[in-house]
Coordinates of C-alpha atoms in Angstrom, one line a residue:
M9 CA 1.1 53.0 29.4
G10 CA -0.4 49.9 27.8
Y11 CA 0.8 46.3 27.4
A12 CA 0.3 44.1 24.4
Y13 CA -1.2 40.8 25.1
P14 CA 0.0 38.1 22.6
P15 CA -1.8 34.9 23.2
F16 CA -1.4 33.9 19.6
A17 CA 2.3 33.3 20.1
F18 CA 1.7 31.2 23.2
F19 CA -0.5 28.8 21.3
L20 CA 2.4 27.7 19.1
I21 CA 3.5 25.6 22.1
G22 CA 0.2 23.6 22.2
R23 CA -3.4 24.1 23.1
K24 CA -3.2 23.2 26.8
R25 CA 0.0 24.9 27.7
G26 CA -1.0 27.8 25.4
S27 CA -4.2 28.3 27.3
I28 CA -2.5 28.2 30.7
I29 CA 0.3 30.6 29.7
S30 CA -2.2 32.9 27.9
A31 CA -4.3 33.1 31.0
I32 CA -1.3 33.9 33.2
A33 CA 0.0 36.5 30.7
F34 CA -3.4 38.2 30.6
S35 CA -3.6 38.3 34.4
I36 CA -0.1 39.8 34.7
C37 CA -0.9 42.4 32.0
A38 CA -4.1 43.4 33.7
Y39 CA -2.4 43.7 37.1
L40 CA 0.4 45.8 35.7
I41 CA -2.0 48.2 34.0
Y42 CA -4.0 48.5 37.1
T43 CA -1.0 49.3 39.4
Q44 CA 0.3 52.0 37.0
Q45 CA -2.9 54.0 37.0
Q46 CA -2.7 57.3 39.1
Q47 CA -6.4 57.3 39.9
T48 CA -8.7 55.1 41.7
I49 CA -10.6 52.9 39.3
T50 CA -14.0 51.6 40.2
I51 CA -15.0 48.6 38.1
G52 CA -18.6 47.8 37.7
L53 CA -20.0 44.3 37.7
G54 CA -21.0 44.6 34.1
S55 CA -17.6 45.8 33.0
L56 CA -16.0 42.9 34.9
F57 CA -18.2 40.4 33.2
N58 CA -17.4 42.0 29.8
T59 CA -13.7 41.7 30.5
I60 CA -14.1 38.0 31.5
E61 CA -16.2 37.3 28.4
V62 CA -13.6 38.9 26.1
S63 CA -10.8 37.0 27.7
I64 CA -12.5 33.7 27.4
A65 CA -13.5 34.4 23.8
H66 CA -10.0 35.4 23.0
I67 CA -8.6 32.1 24.5
L68 CA -11.2 30.0 22.8
I69 CA -10.6 31.6 19.4
F70 CA -6.9 30.8 19.6
R71 CA -7.5 27.3 21.0
F72 CA -9.6 26.7 17.9
Y73 CA -6.8 28.2 15.7
E74 CA -4.2 25.9 17.4
K75 CA -6.5 22.8 16.9
T76 CA -6.9 23.5 13.2
R77 CA -3.2 24.2 12.8
S78 CA -2.3 20.9 14.6
L79 CA -4.8 19.0 12.4
A80 CA -3.3 20.6 9.3
Y81 CA 0.2 19.6 10.3
Q82 CA -0.9 16.1 11.1
N83 CA -2.6 15.8 7.7
L84 CA 0.5 17.0 6.0
S85 CA 2.6 14.5 8.0
N86 CA 0.3 11.7 7.0
L87 CA 0.4 12.8 3.4
N88 CA 4.2 12.9 3.4
D89 CA 4.3 9.4 4.9
E90 CA 1.9 8.2 2.1
I91 CA 4.1 9.8 -0.6
K92 CA 7.2 8.2 0.9
K93 CA 5.5 4.8 1.0
L94 CA 4.5 5.2 -2.7
A95 CA 8.0 6.2 -3.6
E96 CA 9.5 3.1 -1.9
T97 CA 6.9 0.5 -2.7
D98 CA 6.3 -1.7 -5.8
K99 CA 2.6 -1.1 -6.6
L100 CA 1.8 -4.6 -7.7
T101 CA 3.4 -6.7 -5.0
E102 CA 3.6 -4.0 -2.2
L103 CA 7.2 -5.0 -1.6
Y104 CA 10.0 -2.5 -1.6
N105 CA 11.0 -1.3 -5.0
R106 CA 14.5 -1.3 -6.5
Q107 CA 15.3 2.2 -5.5
K108 CA 14.5 1.6 -1.8
F109 CA 16.4 -1.7 -1.9
D110 CA 19.6 -0.1 -3.3
A111 CA 19.5 2.5 -0.5
E112 CA 19.0 -0.1 2.2
L113 CA 21.7 -2.4 0.8
S114 CA 24.1 0.5 0.6
A115 CA 23.4 1.5 4.2
L116 CA 23.8 -2.1 5.4
I117 CA 27.2 -2.5 3.7
T118 CA 28.4 0.7 5.3
K119 CA 27.2 -0.5 8.7
S120 CA 28.7 -4.0 8.2
E121 CA 32.2 -2.5 8.1
H122 CA 31.9 -1.8 11.8
S123 CA 29.9 -4.9 12.8
Q124 CA 30.6 -8.6 13.3
A125 CA 27.1 -9.5 12.1
S126 CA 26.9 -11.6 8.8
H127 CA 24.3 -10.7 6.2
C128 CA 23.5 -12.4 2.9
L129 CA 21.7 -11.6 -0.3
L130 CA 19.4 -13.9 -2.3
M131 CA 18.4 -13.1 -5.9
C132 CA 15.3 -15.1 -7.0
D133 CA 13.8 -15.6 -10.4
I134 CA 10.5 -17.3 -11.3
D135 CA 11.4 -19.9 -14.0
Y136 CA 9.7 -19.6 -17.4
F137 CA 7.5 -16.8 -16.2
K138 CA 7.1 -15.5 -19.8
K139 CA 5.3 -18.7 -20.7
I140 CA 2.7 -17.9 -18.0
N141 CA 2.0 -14.5 -19.5
D142 CA 1.9 -15.9 -23.0
T143 CA -0.3 -18.8 -22.2
H144 CA -2.6 -17.4 -19.5
G145 CA -2.4 -13.6 -19.9
H146 CA -0.7 -10.8 -18.0
L147 CA -3.5 -10.6 -15.4
V148 CA -2.8 -14.2 -14.3
G149 CA 0.9 -13.4 -14.4
D150 CA 0.3 -10.4 -12.1
K151 CA -1.7 -12.6 -9.7
V152 CA 1.2 -15.1 -9.6
L153 CA 3.6 -12.3 -8.8
K154 CA 1.4 -10.9 -6.0
E155 CA 0.9 -14.3 -4.4
F156 CA 4.5 -15.2 -4.7
A157 CA 5.5 -11.9 -3.0
H158 CA 3.0 -12.8 -0.2
L159 CA 4.6 -16.2 0.2
L160 CA 8.1 -14.6 0.4
Q161 CA 6.9 -12.4 3.3
Q162 CA 5.4 -15.4 5.1
K163 CA 8.3 -17.7 4.6
I164 CA 11.3 -15.4 5.1
G165 CA 9.7 -13.5 8.1
E166 CA 10.6 -10.2 9.7
Q167 CA 14.3 -10.8 9.7
A168 CA 14.6 -10.0 6.0
L169 CA 14.3 -7.1 3.6
I170 CA 12.4 -8.2 0.4
A171 CA 12.1 -6.2 -2.8
R172 CA 10.9 -6.7 -6.3
W173 CA 13.9 -6.2 -8.4
G174 CA 12.1 -6.1 -11.7
G175 CA 9.7 -8.2 -13.7
E176 CA 9.7 -11.7 -12.1
E177 CA 13.0 -11.1 -10.2
F178 CA 13.1 -10.6 -6.4
V179 CA 15.9 -9.8 -4.0
I180 CA 16.1 -10.7 -0.4
I181 CA 18.5 -9.5 2.3
L182 CA 18.8 -12.1 5.1
L183 CA 20.0 -10.2 8.2
N184 CA 22.3 -11.8 10.8
T185 CA 22.6 -14.9 8.6
A186 CA 25.8 -16.8 7.7
L187 CA 26.2 -18.0 4.1
L188 CA 25.5 -21.7 4.9
D189 CA 22.3 -20.8 6.7
A190 CA 21.3 -18.5 3.9
A191 CA 21.8 -21.3 1.3
K192 CA 19.6 -23.6 3.5
Q193 CA 16.9 -21.1 3.7
A194 CA 17.0 -20.5 0.0
N195 CA 16.7 -24.2 -0.7
E196 CA 13.8 -24.5 1.7
L197 CA 12.1 -21.7 -0.2
R198 CA 12.8 -23.4 -3.5
S199 CA 11.4 -26.7 -2.2
L200 CA 8.3 -25.0 -0.8
I201 CA 7.5 -23.3 -4.1
S202 CA 8.1 -26.4 -6.3
S203 CA 5.9 -28.6 -4.1
N204 CA 2.9 -26.2 -4.1
T205 CA 1.0 -24.0 -6.5
V206 CA 1.0 -20.2 -6.6
A207 CA -2.3 -18.7 -7.8
N208 CA -3.2 -22.2 -8.8
M209 CA -0.2 -22.3 -11.1
P210 CA 2.7 -24.8 -10.7
I211 CA 5.9 -22.8 -10.7
T212 CA 9.5 -23.3 -9.8
I213 CA 12.2 -20.7 -8.9
S214 CA 15.9 -20.4 -9.2
L215 CA 18.1 -18.6 -6.6
G216 CA 21.5 -17.1 -6.4
V217 CA 23.0 -16.6 -2.9
T218 CA 26.1 -14.6 -1.8
A219 CA 27.4 -13.1 1.4
I220 CA 27.7 -9.4 2.0
Q221 CA 31.4 -8.9 2.7
K222 CA 32.7 -6.6 5.3
S223 CA 35.5 -4.9 3.3
N224 CA 35.8 -3.5 -0.2
D225 CA 32.2 -4.4 -1.0
S226 CA 29.6 -2.3 -2.8
V227 CA 26.0 -2.6 -3.9
L228 CA 27.1 -3.4 -7.5
K229 CA 29.6 -6.0 -6.4
V230 CA 27.0 -7.8 -4.1
L231 CA 24.4 -7.8 -6.9
E232 CA 26.9 -9.0 -9.5
R233 CA 27.9 -12.0 -7.3
A234 CA 24.2 -12.9 -6.6
D235 CA 23.3 -12.4 -10.3
K236 CA 26.2 -14.6 -11.4
A237 CA 25.0 -17.4 -9.0
L238 CA 21.4 -17.0 -10.3
Y239 CA 22.7 -17.1 -13.9
F240 CA 24.5 -20.4 -13.1
A241 CA 21.4 -21.9 -11.6
K242 CA 19.2 -21.0 -14.7
H243 CA 21.8 -22.5 -17.0
H244 CA 22.1 -25.7 -15.1
G245 CA 18.5 -26.9 -15.2
R246 CA 16.6 -24.2 -13.2
N247 CA 14.7 -25.0 -10.0
L248 CA 18.1 -24.7 -8.3
V249 CA 20.0 -22.8 -5.6
C250 CA 23.5 -21.8 -6.5
I251 CA 26.0 -20.1 -4.2
N252 CA 28.7 -17.6 -4.9
D253 CA 31.1 -17.9 -2.0
N254 CA 33.6 -15.3 -0.7
N255 CA 36.2 -16.7 -3.2
A256 CA 33.9 -16.0 -6.2
H257 CA 33.4 -19.7 -6.8
V258 CA 29.9 -20.6 -7.9
T259 CA 28.5 -24.0 -6.9
C260 CA 25.1 -25.5 -6.7
Y261 CA 23.5 -26.3 -3.4
D262 CA 24.4 -30.0 -3.0
T263 CA 28.0 -29.4 -4.1
F264 CA 28.2 -26.4 -1.7
L265 CA 27.0 -28.5 1.2
K266 CA 29.6 -31.2 0.4
L267 CA 32.4 -28.6 0.2
V268 CA 31.4 -27.2 3.6
D269 CA 31.3 -30.7 5.1
D270 CA 34.7 -31.4 3.7
D271 CA 36.1 -28.2 5.2
I272 CA 34.6 -29.1 8.6
N273 CA 36.0 -32.6 8.6
E274 CA 39.5 -31.6 7.6

């Protein structure tokens, strides 16, 4: 009676453990075959060495197979990660793209229904960006967008999700941030951009700010509120921050601060 020796299967659990288990399995199979023989077997030294060599070669072959299999899976995993990154990232600015942003915002709204944390959305637009393209060319315009995206990442920090919404528009989710604090951060960003150059170009930005509400909210509703505030800013002189509060009232930054102060003092 013979016993099959399947080291190939054992290597599916890994090279090290596969080697150990394969060696144990080989030893057990050899012992069982030996004990079931009805005659005395005399094993010569040469035969013993041959058996050992075959066993070692067998194990080494399948260790090599497992190594190549592991490398193939690792390369496939790296390739999948790269494909996922390309699918979620805006090529020019290396920020999240609109599709990824919508998915993250939707997940955040769902999560917010069972959380006490406050989150806000900023919608940002570079003022008169078409003039930059028309006057200096699209390559300069692309450089402005790239450097502006880099400034957003530096200024907003890690507690935010930033995406290129399209063209010269960007959207930012400020996590664990109340509406008043979000408005202040937006105005600080506006002031920083207006007092510096981006890609050696003087630019200004307009921003719309709104809170992500905990009930009956949706991606579309949040974006509509932020877009309405941004539209208000662009039609009241640009280089402004406007806020769409929880009552759907849109006010510019200074007026919003005054209303908040009045509510506190009442």
